[in-house]
Short mmCIF file of C-alpha atoms in Angstrom, two decimals:
data_model
loop_
_atom_site.label_atom_id
_atom_site.label_comp_id
_atom_site.label_asym_id
_atom_site.label_seq_id
_atom_site.Cartn_x
_atom_site.Cartn_y
_atom_site.Cartn_z
CA UNK A 1 -41.58 -36.24 32.37
CA UNK A 2 -43.66 -33.10 31.82
CA UNK A 3 -42.82 -29.68 33.23
CA UNK A 4 -45.70 -27.21 32.96
CA UNK A 5 -47.29 -29.57 30.40
CA UNK A 6 -44.11 -29.48 28.31
CA UNK A 7 -41.47 -32.16 27.85
CA UNK A 8 -38.59 -31.76 30.28
CA UNK A 9 -35.32 -30.85 28.57
CA UNK A 10 -32.51 -33.31 28.78
CA UNK A 11 -29.05 -32.21 29.96
CA UNK A 12 -27.04 -30.85 27.07
CA UNK A 13 -30.06 -29.81 25.02
CA UNK A 14 -28.88 -26.20 25.00
CA UNK A 15 -27.64 -24.21 23.22
CA UNK A 16 -30.09 -24.71 20.39
CA UNK A 17 -30.35 -22.65 17.21
CA UNK A 18 -33.78 -21.03 16.85
CA UNK A 19 -34.12 -21.91 13.16
CA UNK A 20 -36.01 -25.08 12.26
CA UNK A 21 -37.00 -26.37 8.83
CA UNK A 22 -40.67 -25.69 9.59
CA UNK A 23 -39.79 -21.96 9.72
CA UNK A 24 -39.65 -21.90 5.92
CA UNK A 25 -43.43 -22.51 5.73
CA UNK A 26 -44.42 -19.97 8.39
CA UNK A 27 -41.93 -17.11 8.32
CA UNK A 28 -40.45 -14.64 5.86
CA UNK A 29 -36.95 -15.11 4.45
CA UNK A 30 -35.77 -12.37 6.83
CA UNK A 31 -37.18 -14.12 9.91
CA UNK A 32 -35.66 -17.44 8.81
CA UNK A 33 -32.23 -15.89 8.29
CA UNK A 34 -32.46 -14.06 11.62
CA UNK A 35 -33.35 -17.28 13.45
CA UNK A 36 -30.29 -18.96 11.91
CA UNK A 37 -28.09 -16.35 13.65
CA UNK A 38 -29.57 -16.78 17.13
CA UNK A 39 -29.57 -19.50 19.75
CA UNK A 40 -31.22 -20.19 23.07
CA UNK A 41 -28.78 -21.01 25.84
CA UNK A 42 -28.69 -21.57 29.58
CA UNK A 43 -26.74 -19.12 31.73
CA UNK A 44 -23.59 -20.61 33.21
CA UNK A 45 -21.51 -19.43 36.17
CA UNK A 46 -19.68 -16.82 34.05
CA UNK A 47 -22.99 -15.34 32.86
CA UNK A 48 -24.23 -15.15 36.46
CA UNK A 49 -20.99 -13.58 37.71
CA UNK A 50 -20.93 -10.95 34.95
CA UNK A 51 -24.64 -10.12 34.98
CA UNK A 52 -24.29 -7.22 37.40
CA UNK A 53 -21.90 -5.47 35.03
CA UNK A 54 -24.53 -5.33 32.29
CA UNK A 55 -26.63 -2.70 34.07
CA UNK A 56 -29.29 -5.24 34.98
CA UNK A 57 -31.55 -4.67 37.95
CA UNK A 58 -32.31 -8.38 38.39
CA UNK A 59 -29.34 -10.75 38.47
CA UNK A 60 -29.09 -13.64 36.02
CA UNK A 61 -29.68 -17.03 37.62
CA UNK A 62 -27.79 -20.22 36.86
CA UNK A 63 -29.68 -22.15 34.17
CA UNK A 64 -31.78 -19.16 33.13
CA UNK A 65 -32.56 -19.34 29.41
CA UNK A 66 -31.41 -16.44 27.27
CA UNK A 67 -31.04 -15.55 23.60
CA UNK A 68 -27.63 -14.86 22.08
CA UNK A 69 -25.79 -14.28 18.83
CA UNK A 70 -24.35 -17.57 17.55
CA UNK A 71 -21.31 -15.75 16.19
CA UNK A 72 -20.38 -14.35 19.61
CA UNK A 73 -21.27 -17.46 21.62
CA UNK A 74 -17.71 -18.80 21.87
CA UNK A 75 -16.20 -15.46 22.82
CA UNK A 76 -15.47 -14.52 26.44
CA UNK A 77 -18.18 -12.31 27.90
CA UNK A 78 -15.88 -9.32 28.35
CA UNK A 79 -14.87 -9.44 24.67
CA UNK A 80 -18.40 -9.60 23.23
CA UNK A 81 -19.88 -6.55 21.59
CA UNK A 82 -22.88 -4.93 23.23
CA UNK A 83 -26.18 -6.70 22.70
CA UNK A 84 -24.76 -10.17 22.02
CA UNK A 85 -27.06 -11.79 24.62
CA UNK A 86 -30.34 -10.95 26.32
CA UNK A 87 -32.66 -12.56 28.84
CA UNK A 88 -36.43 -12.26 28.59
CA UNK A 89 -38.90 -12.68 31.42
CA UNK A 90 -41.45 -14.20 29.03
CA UNK A 91 -41.48 -16.58 26.10
CA UNK A 92 -43.34 -13.95 24.07
CA UNK A 93 -40.58 -11.43 24.77
CA UNK A 94 -38.03 -13.48 22.82
CA UNK A 95 -39.55 -12.30 19.53
CA UNK A 96 -39.00 -8.61 20.30
CA UNK A 97 -35.53 -9.24 21.71
CA UNK A 98 -34.61 -11.01 18.46
CA UNK A 99 -35.84 -8.06 16.38
CA UNK A 100 -33.78 -5.65 18.50
CA UNK A 101 -30.70 -7.88 18.26
CA UNK A 102 -31.05 -7.96 14.50
CA UNK A 103 -31.32 -4.21 14.13
CA UNK A 104 -28.50 -3.22 16.48
CA UNK A 105 -26.18 -6.13 17.22
CA UNK A 106 -26.26 -8.23 14.04
CA UNK A 107 -26.66 -5.43 11.49
CA UNK A 108 -24.40 -2.84 13.14
CA UNK A 109 -22.14 -4.00 15.97
CA UNK A 110 -21.24 -7.68 15.60
CA UNK A 111 -17.90 -8.04 13.84
CA UNK A 112 -18.05 -11.85 13.87
CA UNK A 113 -21.08 -12.25 11.62
CA UNK A 114 -20.07 -12.93 8.01
CA UNK A 115 -20.41 -9.76 5.90
CA UNK A 116 -22.62 -11.44 3.31
CA UNK A 117 -25.04 -12.59 6.03
CA UNK A 118 -25.14 -9.07 7.51
CA UNK A 119 -25.85 -7.56 4.07
CA UNK A 120 -28.57 -10.11 3.42
CA UNK A 121 -30.21 -9.40 6.79
CA UNK A 122 -30.22 -5.66 6.05
CA UNK A 123 -31.75 -6.16 2.60
CA UNK A 124 -34.36 -8.67 3.77
CA UNK A 125 -35.30 -6.54 6.80
CA UNK A 126 -36.48 -3.78 4.47
CA UNK A 127 -39.09 -6.14 2.96
CA UNK A 128 -42.28 -5.28 4.82
CA UNK A 129 -44.12 -8.54 4.19
CA UNK A 130 -45.64 -10.10 7.27
CA UNK A 131 -44.93 -13.65 8.34
CA UNK A 132 -47.81 -16.10 8.33
CA UNK A 133 -47.12 -17.23 11.89
CA UNK A 134 -45.25 -14.25 13.29
CA UNK A 135 -44.99 -13.73 17.03
CA UNK A 136 -47.34 -16.59 17.85
CA UNK A 137 -45.24 -19.02 15.83
CA UNK A 138 -42.07 -17.88 17.63
CA UNK A 139 -43.70 -18.42 21.04
CA UNK A 140 -45.11 -21.84 20.15
CA UNK A 141 -41.77 -22.90 18.70
CA UNK A 142 -39.84 -21.83 21.80
CA UNK A 143 -42.31 -23.60 24.10
CA UNK A 144 -41.95 -26.76 21.99
CA UNK A 145 -38.26 -26.72 22.94
CA UNK A 146 -39.29 -27.06 26.59
CA UNK A 147 -38.77 -23.43 27.59
CA UNK A 148 -41.16 -22.19 30.29
CA UNK A 149 -41.46 -19.37 32.85
CA UNK A 150 -40.60 -20.10 36.46
CA UNK A 151 -40.49 -17.39 39.11
CA UNK A 152 -40.23 -14.60 36.54
CA UNK A 153 -37.43 -16.10 34.42
CA UNK A 154 -37.20 -18.50 31.51
CA UNK A 155 -36.06 -22.03 32.23
#
């Protein structure tokens, strides 16, 4: 079945790591490593219940797709460091959220990420080369996973 001209996701298809083998041909080493640290997920009841404590103006909705740190995913929400998960209103916004998560959460605050991975992210981030696909590739890739916008949130 198609939803917004995209294949409908099957139950249990999330969380899903952003990194895919095709990334190696389109993105820089930094972008590939970053995508290996992040996953798309669907908000559960705990996420919805705790969303008002995060200073959000719009509450999180059950099943809303967000982006989170893979290293913090199994940790209770209250125990996660700041910036471990974000929700975008657009598919295109995921790219910028990921860049922000890299700079602040992964490279500074997350104490669950392996030290060698953190060091490698910091070193690779300083390389100013541009990715072949960049933002457009990220958006296309996320849409190919069946993510779409519905009533101002990602589903």
